[in-house]
Tab-separated table of C-alpha atoms in Angstrom:
chain	number	residue	atom	x	y	z
A	1	MET	CA	14.757	25.658	-84.541
A	2	ALA	CA	16.399	25.798	-81.151
A	3	ALA	CA	13.747	26.118	-78.348
A	4	GLU	CA	14.082	28.941	-75.796
A	5	THR	CA	14.248	27.616	-72.167
A	6	GLU	CA	13.455	30.226	-69.229
A	7	SER	CA	14.253	29.176	-65.889
A	8	GLU	CA	12.639	30.279	-62.595
A	9	ARG	CA	13.990	29.631	-59.184
A	10	ILE	CA	11.384	29.545	-56.225
A	11	ARG	CA	12.350	28.805	-52.549
A	12	SER	CA	9.322	27.378	-50.790
A	13	GLY	CA	8.712	27.348	-47.328
A	14	GLY	CA	6.013	24.429	-47.497
A	15	PRO	CA	3.617	22.740	-49.354
A	16	GLU	CA	1.323	25.691	-49.664
A	17	ARG	CA	3.850	27.705	-51.192
A	18	THR	CA	4.884	24.486	-53.404
A	19	GLU	CA	1.056	24.338	-54.551
A	20	ALA	CA	0.950	28.175	-55.213
A	21	ALA	CA	3.920	27.648	-57.663
A	22	ALA	CA	2.003	24.927	-59.312
A	23	ALA	CA	-1.103	26.913	-59.680
A	24	ALA	CA	0.893	29.762	-61.544
A	25	LEU	CA	2.346	27.242	-63.917
A	26	ALA	CA	-0.947	25.500	-64.395
A	27	ALA	CA	-2.557	28.781	-65.652
A	28	GLU	CA	-0.208	28.725	-68.551
A	29	LEU	CA	-0.729	25.173	-69.522
A	30	ARG	CA	-2.967	23.856	-72.395
A	31	PRO	CA	-4.458	20.372	-73.157
A	32	GLY	CA	-1.716	18.182	-74.626
A	33	ASP	CA	1.227	19.820	-72.645
A	34	VAL	CA	3.299	17.695	-70.648
A	35	VAL	CA	5.055	18.598	-67.486
A	36	LEU	CA	7.860	16.801	-66.010
A	37	LEU	CA	8.574	16.576	-62.440
A	38	ARG	CA	12.214	15.593	-61.137
A	39	GLY	CA	13.519	15.214	-57.312
A	40	GLY	CA	13.931	12.897	-54.805
A	41	LEU	CA	11.500	11.019	-52.460
A	42	GLY	CA	9.436	13.379	-50.219
A	43	THR	CA	10.519	16.429	-52.058
A	44	GLY	CA	7.110	17.423	-53.234
A	45	LYS	CA	6.396	16.216	-56.557
A	46	THR	CA	2.663	14.949	-55.884
A	47	THR	CA	2.077	18.265	-53.840
A	48	PHE	CA	3.096	20.256	-56.722
A	49	VAL	CA	0.759	18.332	-59.255
A	50	ARG	CA	-1.973	18.624	-56.342
A	51	GLY	CA	-1.688	22.600	-56.792
A	52	ALA	CA	-1.602	22.603	-60.257
A	53	ALA	CA	-4.784	20.286	-60.421
A	54	ARG	CA	-6.550	22.191	-57.836
A	55	ALA	CA	-5.724	25.157	-60.294
A	56	LEU	CA	-7.177	23.348	-62.972
A	57	GLY	CA	-10.633	22.802	-61.482
A	58	VAL	CA	-10.090	19.451	-59.679
A	59	THR	CA	-11.716	19.330	-56.346
A	60	GLU	CA	-11.242	15.476	-55.377
A	61	PRO	CA	-8.218	14.140	-53.573
A	62	VAL	CA	-5.054	14.252	-55.682
A	63	THR	CA	-3.087	11.228	-54.361
A	64	SER	CA	0.096	9.284	-55.199
A	65	PRO	CA	0.199	7.353	-58.395
A	66	THR	CA	3.354	5.303	-57.634
A	67	PHE	CA	1.414	2.034	-56.962
A	68	THR	CA	-0.994	2.214	-60.025
A	69	ILE	CA	1.276	4.165	-62.211
A	70	GLY	CA	-1.365	6.580	-63.510
A	71	ARG	CA	-4.540	8.204	-62.433
A	72	ARG	CA	-6.598	10.374	-64.304
A	73	TYR	CA	-8.810	13.433	-63.057
A	74	GLU	CA	-11.480	15.639	-64.642
A	75	GLY	CA	-11.161	19.398	-63.996
A	76	ASP	CA	-11.789	22.217	-66.178
A	77	VAL	CA	-9.380	20.014	-68.482
A	78	ALA	CA	-8.685	16.349	-68.284
A	79	ILE	CA	-5.495	15.650	-66.151
A	80	SER	CA	-3.002	12.799	-66.205
A	81	HIS	CA	-0.751	11.998	-63.373
A	82	LEU	CA	2.061	9.518	-63.878
A	83	ASP	CA	4.695	8.086	-61.585
A	84	LEU	CA	7.254	6.151	-63.624
A	85	HIS	CA	9.580	5.147	-60.855
A	86	ARG	CA	8.424	1.487	-61.059
A	87	LEU	CA	9.530	1.495	-64.924
A	88	ALA	CA	13.008	2.843	-63.886
A	89	GLY	CA	15.744	0.682	-65.263
A	90	SER	CA	13.478	-1.789	-67.180
A	91	GLY	CA	13.854	-0.687	-70.582
A	92	LEU	CA	10.116	-1.479	-71.231
A	93	ALA	CA	9.188	2.178	-72.024
A	94	ALA	CA	12.017	2.242	-74.876
A	95	GLU	CA	10.450	-1.148	-76.165
A	96	ASP	CA	7.191	0.002	-76.387
A	97	PRO	CA	6.888	3.668	-76.568
A	98	GLY	CA	2.804	3.503	-76.634
A	99	MET	CA	2.485	2.163	-73.519
A	100	LEU	CA	1.442	5.585	-71.871
A	101	ASP	CA	-0.985	6.435	-74.772
A	102	ASP	CA	-3.863	5.891	-72.445
A	103	TYR	CA	-2.618	9.142	-70.269
A	104	LEU	CA	-0.663	11.254	-72.718
A	105	THR	CA	-3.674	12.478	-74.710
A	106	ALA	CA	-4.275	15.644	-76.744
A	107	ASP	CA	-7.248	16.405	-74.414
A	108	ALA	CA	-5.089	16.148	-71.066
A	109	VAL	CA	-2.219	18.055	-69.276
A	110	ALA	CA	-0.035	15.466	-67.805
A	111	PHE	CA	2.439	15.407	-65.138
A	112	VAL	CA	4.951	12.912	-65.162
A	113	GLU	CA	7.198	11.672	-61.983
A	114	TRP	CA	10.190	10.285	-62.595
A	115	PRO	CA	10.244	10.735	-66.349
A	116	GLU	CA	13.777	9.306	-67.036
A	117	ALA	CA	12.023	5.884	-67.647
A	118	ALA	CA	10.097	6.795	-70.624
A	119	ALA	CA	12.321	9.589	-72.125
A	120	ALA	CA	11.422	8.620	-75.574
A	121	ALA	CA	8.044	9.153	-75.306
A	122	LEU	CA	8.273	12.413	-73.688
A	123	VAL	CA	10.531	14.329	-75.936
A	124	ALA	CA	8.620	17.924	-75.993
A	125	PRO	CA	7.730	18.598	-72.522
A	126	ALA	CA	5.980	22.259	-71.893
A	127	ALA	CA	8.113	22.563	-68.925
A	128	THR	CA	10.370	20.762	-66.607
A	129	VAL	CA	10.098	20.969	-62.541
A	130	THR	CA	12.886	20.161	-60.154
A	131	LEU	CA	12.349	19.965	-56.680
A	132	ALA	CA	15.053	19.395	-54.038
A	133	HIS	CA	15.124	19.448	-50.123
A	134	ALA	CA	16.222	22.711	-48.337
A	135	GLY	CA	15.776	21.701	-44.897
A	136	GLY	CA	12.642	21.070	-42.814
A	137	ASP	CA	9.621	21.722	-44.875
A	138	ALA	CA	11.470	24.297	-47.333
A	139	ARG	CA	12.333	23.132	-50.924
A	140	GLU	CA	13.982	24.605	-53.535
A	141	ILE	CA	12.108	24.503	-57.087
A	142	THR	CA	13.234	25.295	-60.311
A	143	ILE	CA	10.567	25.745	-63.185
A	144	GLU	CA	11.891	25.473	-66.644
A	145	ARG	CA	9.407	26.632	-69.436
A	146	HIS	CA	10.703	25.391	-72.648
A	147	GLY	CA	9.764	27.411	-75.780
A	148	PRO	CA	7.738	25.880	-78.785
B	1	MET	CA	-28.723	-20.698	-56.460
B	2	ARG	CA	-26.935	-17.749	-58.467
B	3	ARG	CA	-23.735	-18.604	-59.808
B	4	ILE	CA	-21.265	-15.729	-61.052
B	5	LEU	CA	-18.126	-15.848	-62.955
B	6	ALA	CA	-15.827	-12.793	-61.830
B	7	ILE	CA	-12.991	-11.326	-63.569
B	8	GLU	CA	-10.356	-8.971	-62.048
B	9	THR	CA	-7.452	-7.347	-63.893
B	10	SER	CA	-7.100	-3.956	-62.287
B	11	CYS	CA	-3.525	-4.107	-61.249
B	12	ASP	CA	-0.730	-6.840	-61.032
B	13	ASP	CA	-2.702	-9.894	-60.838
B	14	THR	CA	-5.037	-11.843	-63.324
B	15	CYS	CA	-7.906	-13.332	-61.191
B	16	ALA	CA	-10.916	-15.090	-61.849
B	17	ALA	CA	-13.532	-16.820	-59.287
B	18	VAL	CA	-16.516	-18.986	-59.550
B	19	LEU	CA	-19.172	-17.729	-56.725
B	20	GLU	CA	-22.153	-19.272	-55.578
B	21	GLY	CA	-24.083	-17.173	-52.894
B	22	PRO	CA	-21.426	-16.104	-50.424
B	23	ARG	CA	-19.364	-18.999	-51.220
B	24	ALA	CA	-15.920	-18.985	-53.579
B	25	ARG	CA	-16.282	-22.452	-55.562
B	26	SER	CA	-13.075	-21.138	-56.850
B	27	ASN	CA	-10.452	-18.295	-56.666
B	28	VAL	CA	-7.592	-18.409	-58.952
B	29	VAL	CA	-5.064	-15.745	-58.648
B	30	SER	CA	-2.162	-15.883	-61.147
B	31	SER	CA	0.437	-13.931	-59.114
B	32	GLN	CA	3.001	-11.975	-61.182
B	33	ALA	CA	4.994	-11.280	-58.223
B	34	ARG	CA	8.146	-12.933	-59.452
B	35	LEU	CA	7.859	-11.158	-62.672
B	36	HIS	CA	7.543	-7.846	-60.858
B	37	ALA	CA	10.278	-8.370	-58.426
B	38	ARG	CA	12.478	-7.999	-61.344
B	39	TYR	CA	11.567	-4.246	-61.596
B	40	GLY	CA	10.780	-3.592	-57.845
B	41	GLY	CA	7.054	-3.012	-58.345
B	42	ILE	CA	4.143	-3.325	-60.651
B	43	VAL	CA	5.079	-2.645	-64.285
B	44	PRO	CA	1.986	-1.697	-66.528
B	45	GLU	CA	2.742	-2.705	-69.813
B	46	VAL	CA	4.049	-6.241	-68.609
B	47	ALA	CA	0.968	-6.411	-66.573
B	48	SER	CA	-1.453	-5.642	-69.645
B	49	ARG	CA	0.435	-8.033	-71.710
B	50	ARG	CA	0.814	-10.945	-69.054
B	51	HIS	CA	-3.101	-10.230	-68.183
B	52	LEU	CA	-3.475	-10.989	-71.938
B	53	GLU	CA	-1.578	-14.200	-71.669
B	54	LEU	CA	-3.039	-15.578	-68.350
B	55	ILE	CA	-6.691	-14.392	-68.732
B	56	ASN	CA	-7.917	-17.456	-70.623
B	57	PRO	CA	-6.017	-19.935	-68.521
B	58	VAL	CA	-7.187	-18.309	-65.435
B	59	ILE	CA	-10.659	-18.220	-66.242
B	60	ASP	CA	-10.539	-21.933	-67.626
B	61	ALA	CA	-9.076	-22.777	-64.247
B	62	ALA	CA	-11.609	-21.066	-62.056
B	63	LEU	CA	-14.524	-22.597	-64.017
B	64	GLU	CA	-12.718	-26.080	-63.759
B	65	GLY	CA	-12.067	-25.364	-60.173
B	66	GLY	CA	-15.634	-24.451	-59.513
B	67	GLY	CA	-16.999	-27.509	-61.097
B	68	THR	CA	-18.836	-25.408	-63.831
B	69	ASP	CA	-18.533	-24.376	-67.308
B	70	LEU	CA	-19.308	-20.853	-69.110
B	71	ASP	CA	-22.732	-22.197	-70.284
B	72	ARG	CA	-23.930	-23.087	-66.211
B	73	VAL	CA	-23.042	-19.518	-64.767
B	74	ASP	CA	-25.644	-16.900	-64.619
B	75	ALA	CA	-23.960	-13.903	-65.071
B	76	VAL	CA	-20.208	-12.376	-65.472
B	77	ALA	CA	-18.890	-9.638	-63.155
B	78	VAL	CA	-15.624	-7.549	-63.957
B	79	THR	CA	-13.796	-4.885	-62.154
B	80	VAL	CA	-14.223	-1.633	-64.337
B	81	LYS	CA	-12.561	0.576	-61.963
B	82	PRO	CA	-10.198	2.099	-60.435
B	83	GLY	CA	-6.933	1.197	-61.934
B	84	LEU	CA	-4.632	1.014	-64.535
B	85	ILE	CA	-6.647	1.664	-68.017
B	86	GLY	CA	-4.599	-0.988	-70.202
B	87	ALA	CA	-4.784	-3.471	-67.435
B	88	LEU	CA	-8.630	-3.089	-66.610
B	89	LEU	CA	-9.534	-3.059	-70.458
B	90	VAL	CA	-8.234	-6.673	-70.683
B	91	GLY	CA	-10.491	-8.087	-67.965
B	92	VAL	CA	-13.551	-5.815	-69.351
B	93	SER	CA	-13.183	-6.833	-72.994
B	94	THR	CA	-12.920	-10.463	-71.919
B	95	ALA	CA	-15.793	-10.105	-69.689
B	96	LYS	CA	-17.909	-8.529	-72.560
B	97	SER	CA	-16.973	-11.057	-75.041
B	98	LEU	CA	-17.849	-14.212	-72.917
B	99	ALA	CA	-20.919	-12.537	-71.658
B	100	ALA	CA	-22.317	-11.575	-75.056
B	101	ALA	CA	-21.230	-15.204	-76.538
B	102	THR	CA	-23.406	-16.869	-74.330
B	103	GLY	CA	-26.223	-13.883	-73.879
B	104	LYS	CA	-25.598	-13.355	-70.275
B	105	PRO	CA	-25.678	-10.239	-68.186
B	106	LEU	CA	-22.635	-8.213	-67.186
B	107	ILE	CA	-22.433	-6.934	-63.653
B	108	PRO	CA	-19.862	-4.067	-63.522
B	109	VAL	CA	-18.077	-3.744	-60.180
B	110	ASP	CA	-15.837	-0.925	-58.410
B	111	HIS	CA	-12.674	-2.601	-57.121
B	112	LEU	CA	-12.917	-0.715	-53.705
B	113	HIS	CA	-16.269	-2.339	-53.381
B	114	GLY	CA	-14.794	-5.743	-54.016
B	115	HIS	CA	-12.341	-5.049	-50.886
B	116	VAL	CA	-15.550	-4.239	-48.956
B	117	ALA	CA	-17.575	-7.280	-50.089
B	118	ALA	CA	-14.791	-9.610	-49.390
B	119	ALA	CA	-16.197	-9.458	-45.900
B	120	PHE	CA	-19.547	-10.764	-46.957
B	121	LEU	CA	-18.055	-14.256	-47.805
B	122	GLU	CA	-17.689	-17.326	-46.157
B	123	PRO	CA	-15.881	-18.228	-43.788
B	124	GLU	CA	-17.942	-16.463	-41.095
B	125	PRO	CA	-19.697	-13.796	-43.258
B	126	LEU	CA	-20.340	-10.589	-41.923
B	127	ALA	CA	-23.343	-8.399	-42.664
B	128	PRO	CA	-23.740	-4.696	-42.679
B	129	PRO	CA	-23.856	-2.504	-40.954
B	130	PHE	CA	-20.050	-2.447	-40.156
B	131	LEU	CA	-16.882	-0.150	-40.391
B	132	ALA	CA	-14.366	-1.338	-43.055
B	133	LEU	CA	-10.464	-0.643	-42.916
B	134	ILE	CA	-9.097	-1.156	-46.288
B	135	VAL	CA	-5.431	-0.877	-46.492
B	136	SER	CA	-3.559	-1.784	-49.379
B	137	GLY	CA	-0.567	-0.570	-51.739
B	138	GLY	CA	-3.003	1.530	-53.697
B	139	HIS	CA	-5.859	2.034	-51.197
B	140	THR	CA	-6.049	3.386	-47.757
B	141	LEU	CA	-9.916	3.632	-46.781
B	142	LEU	CA	-12.325	3.766	-43.961
B	143	ALA	CA	-15.574	2.778	-45.205
B	144	GLU	CA	-19.162	2.921	-43.387
B	145	VAL	CA	-20.814	-0.144	-44.866
B	146	ARG	CA	-24.625	0.212	-44.228
B	147	ALA	CA	-25.904	-2.072	-46.930
B	148	HIS	CA	-24.663	-4.961	-49.143
B	149	GLY	CA	-24.727	-2.848	-52.466
B	150	SER	CA	-23.045	0.236	-51.375
B	151	PHE	CA	-20.429	2.217	-49.077
B	152	ALA	CA	-19.566	5.557	-47.825
B	153	VAL	CA	-16.196	6.787	-47.474
B	154	ALA	CA	-15.634	8.003	-44.204
B	155	GLY	CA	-11.808	8.620	-44.616
B	156	GLN	CA	-9.143	7.940	-47.134
B	157	THR	CA	-5.525	8.907	-47.631
B	158	LEU	CA	-4.708	12.250	-49.063
B	159	ASP	CA	-1.246	11.414	-50.367
B	160	ASP	CA	0.492	8.021	-50.496
B	161	ALA	CA	-1.563	4.709	-49.460
B	162	ALA	CA	-0.266	2.822	-46.444
B	163	GLY	CA	1.109	0.175	-48.459
B	164	GLU	CA	2.881	2.420	-50.734
B	165	ALA	CA	4.647	4.116	-47.691
B	166	LEU	CA	5.658	0.878	-46.520
B	167	ASP	CA	7.091	0.150	-50.018
B	168	LYS	CA	8.903	3.536	-49.915
B	169	ALA	CA	10.437	2.977	-46.454
B	170	ALA	CA	11.877	-0.390	-47.655
B	171	ARG	CA	13.383	1.029	-50.764
B	172	LEU	CA	14.804	3.841	-48.518
B	173	LEU	CA	16.363	1.062	-46.270
B	174	GLY	CA	17.417	-1.129	-48.676
B	175	LEU	CA	14.892	-3.869	-48.078
B	176	GLY	CA	12.974	-5.881	-50.742
B	177	PHE	CA	9.702	-5.387	-52.658
B	178	PRO	CA	6.978	-5.767	-51.498
B	179	GLY	CA	7.695	-3.535	-48.568
B	180	GLY	CA	5.020	-4.496	-45.922
B	181	PRO	CA	6.494	-7.905	-45.356
B	182	ALA	CA	9.975	-6.547	-45.750
B	183	ILE	CA	9.476	-3.721	-43.161
B	184	GLN	CA	7.812	-6.394	-40.711
B	185	ARG	CA	10.674	-8.828	-40.849
B	186	GLU	CA	13.554	-6.172	-40.419
B	187	ALA	CA	11.022	-4.281	-37.615
B	188	ALA	CA	11.026	-7.505	-35.715
B	189	ALA	CA	14.729	-7.069	-34.083
B	190	GLY	CA	13.929	-3.566	-33.845
B	191	ASN	CA	12.847	-0.692	-31.166
B	192	PRO	CA	9.710	1.135	-32.499
B	193	GLU	CA	10.738	3.957	-29.980
B	194	SER	CA	14.109	4.868	-31.184
B	195	PHE	CA	13.110	7.132	-34.070
B	196	PRO	CA	9.981	9.115	-33.255
B	197	MET	CA	8.105	9.582	-36.527
B	198	PRO	CA	5.135	12.007	-37.054
B	199	VAL	CA	1.756	10.639	-36.945
B	200	ALA	CA	-0.681	12.630	-38.856
B	201	MET	CA	-3.903	13.455	-36.856
B	202	SER	CA	-5.976	16.481	-38.286
B	203	ARG	CA	-7.220	18.623	-35.337
B	204	GLY	CA	-10.771	18.695	-36.560
B	205	GLY	CA	-11.166	15.006	-35.687
B	206	GLY	CA	-11.295	14.080	-39.377
B	207	LEU	CA	-10.838	10.354	-40.498
B	208	ASP	CA	-8.694	10.958	-43.578
B	209	PHE	CA	-5.182	9.727	-43.622
B	210	SER	CA	-1.873	11.199	-44.472
B	211	PHE	CA	1.397	9.233	-44.829
B	212	SER	CA	3.722	11.422	-46.994
B	213	GLY	CA	5.188	13.453	-43.792
B	214	LEU	CA	5.967	10.366	-42.447
B	215	LYS	CA	8.188	9.288	-45.708
B	216	THR	CA	9.688	12.728	-45.653
B	217	ALA	CA	10.874	12.329	-41.793
B	218	LEU	CA	12.466	8.764	-42.852
B	219	VAL	CA	14.166	10.316	-45.564
B	220	TYR	CA	15.603	13.012	-43.459
B	221	ALA	CA	16.486	10.222	-40.715
B	222	VAL	CA	18.389	8.222	-43.362
B	223	GLY	CA	20.087	11.472	-44.696
B	224	ASP	CA	21.317	12.427	-41.191
B	225	LEU	CA	22.643	8.985	-40.412
B	226	GLY	CA	24.250	8.513	-43.548
B	227	PRO	CA	24.709	4.933	-45.296
B	228	GLU	CA	26.527	3.055	-42.490
B	229	ARG	CA	24.705	4.003	-39.809
B	230	THR	CA	21.510	3.404	-41.540
B	231	LEU	CA	22.484	0.128	-41.950
B	232	GLU	CA	23.407	-0.702	-38.452
B	233	ARG	CA	20.012	0.927	-37.152
B	234	ARG	CA	17.877	-0.487	-39.969
B	235	ALA	CA	15.823	-2.499	-37.697
B	236	ASP	CA	15.022	0.416	-35.415
B	237	LEU	CA	14.231	2.596	-38.464
B	238	ALA	CA	12.152	-0.209	-39.661
B	239	ALA	CA	10.244	-0.751	-36.185
B	240	SER	CA	9.937	2.965	-35.828
B	241	PHE	CA	8.259	3.481	-39.172
B	242	GLN	CA	5.652	0.585	-39.121
B	243	GLU	CA	4.838	1.990	-35.576
B	244	ALA	CA	3.927	5.325	-36.968
B	245	VAL	CA	1.877	3.351	-40.060
B	246	VAL	CA	0.094	1.291	-37.808
B	247	GLY	CA	-0.069	3.922	-35.161
B	248	GLN	CA	-2.032	6.057	-37.510
B	249	LEU	CA	-4.178	3.467	-38.906
B	250	VAL	CA	-5.353	2.296	-35.613
B	251	ALA	CA	-5.841	5.908	-34.434
B	252	LYS	CA	-8.351	6.653	-37.097
B	253	LEU	CA	-10.043	3.334	-36.506
B	254	ARG	CA	-10.546	4.421	-32.998
B	255	ARG	CA	-11.913	7.867	-33.915
B	256	ALA	CA	-14.325	6.461	-36.157
B	257	LEU	CA	-15.506	4.094	-33.378
B	258	ASP	CA	-15.803	6.746	-31.018
B	259	ARG	CA	-18.281	8.269	-33.480
B	260	GLY	CA	-20.412	5.593	-32.154
B	261	GLY	CA	-23.034	2.882	-33.510
B	262	TRP	CA	-20.722	0.372	-34.821
B	263	GLU	CA	-20.823	-3.139	-33.689
B	264	ALA	CA	-18.488	-4.888	-36.160
B	265	VAL	CA	-15.270	-3.900	-38.001
B	266	ALA	CA	-13.812	-5.586	-41.044
B	267	LEU	CA	-10.026	-5.455	-41.608
B	268	GLY	CA	-9.059	-5.902	-45.334
B	269	GLY	CA	-6.478	-5.256	-47.916
B	270	GLY	CA	-2.956	-6.403	-48.617
B	271	VAL	CA	-1.816	-4.654	-45.535
B	272	ALA	CA	-4.198	-6.430	-43.481
B	273	ALA	CA	-1.531	-9.075	-43.308
B	274	ASN	CA	0.637	-7.105	-41.003
B	275	ALA	CA	0.872	-8.700	-37.739
B	276	LEU	CA	1.405	-5.466	-35.759
B	277	LEU	CA	-1.923	-3.954	-37.378
B	278	ARG	CA	-3.795	-7.354	-36.705
B	279	GLU	CA	-2.672	-7.167	-33.047
B	280	ARG	CA	-3.550	-3.514	-32.456
B	281	ALA	CA	-6.791	-4.019	-34.243
B	282	THR	CA	-7.734	-6.839	-32.392
B	283	ALA	CA	-7.008	-4.992	-29.160
B	284	LEU	CA	-8.912	-2.131	-29.988
B	285	CYS	CA	-11.855	-4.220	-31.161
B	286	ALA	CA	-11.773	-5.985	-27.924
B	287	GLU	CA	-11.615	-3.051	-25.634
B	288	ARG	CA	-14.649	-1.865	-27.355
B	289	GLY	CA	-16.821	-4.861	-27.396
B	290	VAL	CA	-16.964	-4.749	-31.295
B	291	ARG	CA	-16.706	-8.034	-33.238
B	292	LEU	CA	-13.672	-7.842	-35.736
B	293	LYS	CA	-13.722	-9.535	-39.035
B	294	LEU	CA	-9.983	-10.088	-40.453
B	295	VAL	CA	-10.543	-10.962	-43.825
B	296	PRO	CA	-8.456	-14.016	-44.677
B	297	PRO	CA	-5.246	-13.341	-46.471
B	298	GLU	CA	-6.291	-15.006	-49.963
B	299	LEU	CA	-9.429	-12.587	-49.864
B	300	CYS	CA	-7.359	-9.526	-48.748
B	301	THR	CA	-4.920	-9.471	-51.557
B	302	ASP	CA	-6.404	-8.514	-55.167
B	303	ASN	CA	-8.688	-11.348	-56.014
B	304	ALA	CA	-11.753	-12.192	-58.186
B	305	ALA	CA	-13.977	-14.058	-55.326
B	306	MET	CA	-14.378	-10.310	-53.768
B	307	ILE	CA	-15.629	-9.048	-57.107
B	308	GLY	CA	-18.295	-11.818	-57.260
B	309	SER	CA	-19.275	-10.883	-54.033
B	310	ALA	CA	-19.912	-7.388	-54.944
B	311	ALA	CA	-21.459	-8.357	-57.881
B	312	ARG	CA	-24.217	-10.204	-55.847
B	313	HIS	CA	-25.577	-7.013	-54.665
B	314	ALA	CA	-24.712	-4.789	-57.776
B	315	GLU	CA	-27.067	-4.256	-60.687
B	316	PRO	CA	-26.596	-6.403	-63.578
B	317	ILE	CA	-26.842	-5.309	-67.077
B	318	ALA	CA	-28.709	-7.201	-69.507
B	319	TYR	CA	-27.368	-8.334	-73.383
B	320	PRO	CA	-26.630	-6.225	-75.378
B	321	GLY	CA	-26.710	-2.998	-72.834
B	322	TYR	CA	-22.894	-3.562	-71.992
B	323	LEU	CA	-21.411	-3.774	-74.980
B	324	ALA	CA	-20.475	0.197	-74.904
B	325	LEU	CA	-19.295	-0.406	-71.401
B	326	ASP	CA	-15.646	1.025	-70.690
B	327	ALA	CA	-13.002	1.021	-68.176
B	328	ALA	CA	-12.312	4.059	-65.936
B	329	ALA	CA	-8.833	4.975	-64.506
B	330	ARG	CA	-10.388	6.199	-61.273
């Protein structure tokens, strides 16, 4: 059965708008859902995750997981925030698809930056968010909601 | 004198140390830098697998180097948070096994308390109260240390850690990993005033840090210049970026000192090795008449001696109370 994908485009004027767009998406998410985030350095991937985490009840600082690869937060639901940039090109995720199991759990909503590195472990995302620079603080955000 | 075997596996290094009072009798760090250079960073799955391979030899080396054995240590300490779950679990499981097998108490330690407690170690131990600036790839923290056993967070990063910002800048400029030393080398030949970069300072006088605006400014500068001109101006870009990172760190430290009451500052974490940061912090503390403790490099990067140091002032759990102990990602 082919999944239906709905695509929404948002022009964000700054971090507040990006966080608000994320909050709207977060309201639709359920535990076990995985959201993929694409976009270059400084396009606002972590800002987007922060907005979603806030909407899901996380009050502590939501910071970049680049160095540690993964962070977990407790909000109204558990939230995993992964950044796989350091895995890119290593082939490790394909070698061992279970390596992200501590973070991709049934009780957590997971946000994955630079997901290409572990494509095999991320086959059925609930949504894909693509962010791009659009001059200054502006960003072009595309949210694709993938059907069940 | 209480003797502690300490274990740390929260990130990319497998570490073990033997502590006796404020003195590290051994401090073994099995650096995985060569392995990680291949991937431009830390690879968690590799880290867990490598931690598993290295943990026993590293502990043996620490016990031997410390002139002791497991039977003659009084307690086992281990980092339980924060970090990569799989990596932490290797250390926690090993520590639990060793402690349980010999009926010794276990002391769980927060990695950040370890960075603070590095200042308690010889040579020239620093005693509270003091202000600690901990700057690394994973953390950027201003801590108020009023007692050995705890610290209060006065400021922390709201987005990227300072070391991470340097790593990302190095990547954008085509320099190597880790980014801190690479940027520092390149910056030596550059003019720090050639590309004005934003230094995030909240108007409310807060002590939190932010480096993501700086990262975006560099993305735009590199985009405007194009690949060829970026290469030509690389030293200037590196110098300007480093200036902005260090500028913000020192400005927040200055603000914290302005609040008054501090007679000593400790500078720690991997980025504390940065020469410009050391120079600026030294100048600031001299100007204020405040003692500056520069934590030695081998105690700045991740290590187990600092975990043992924190453990000296933490609550031990008697056997078998710690068998259910788990690792936490944060």
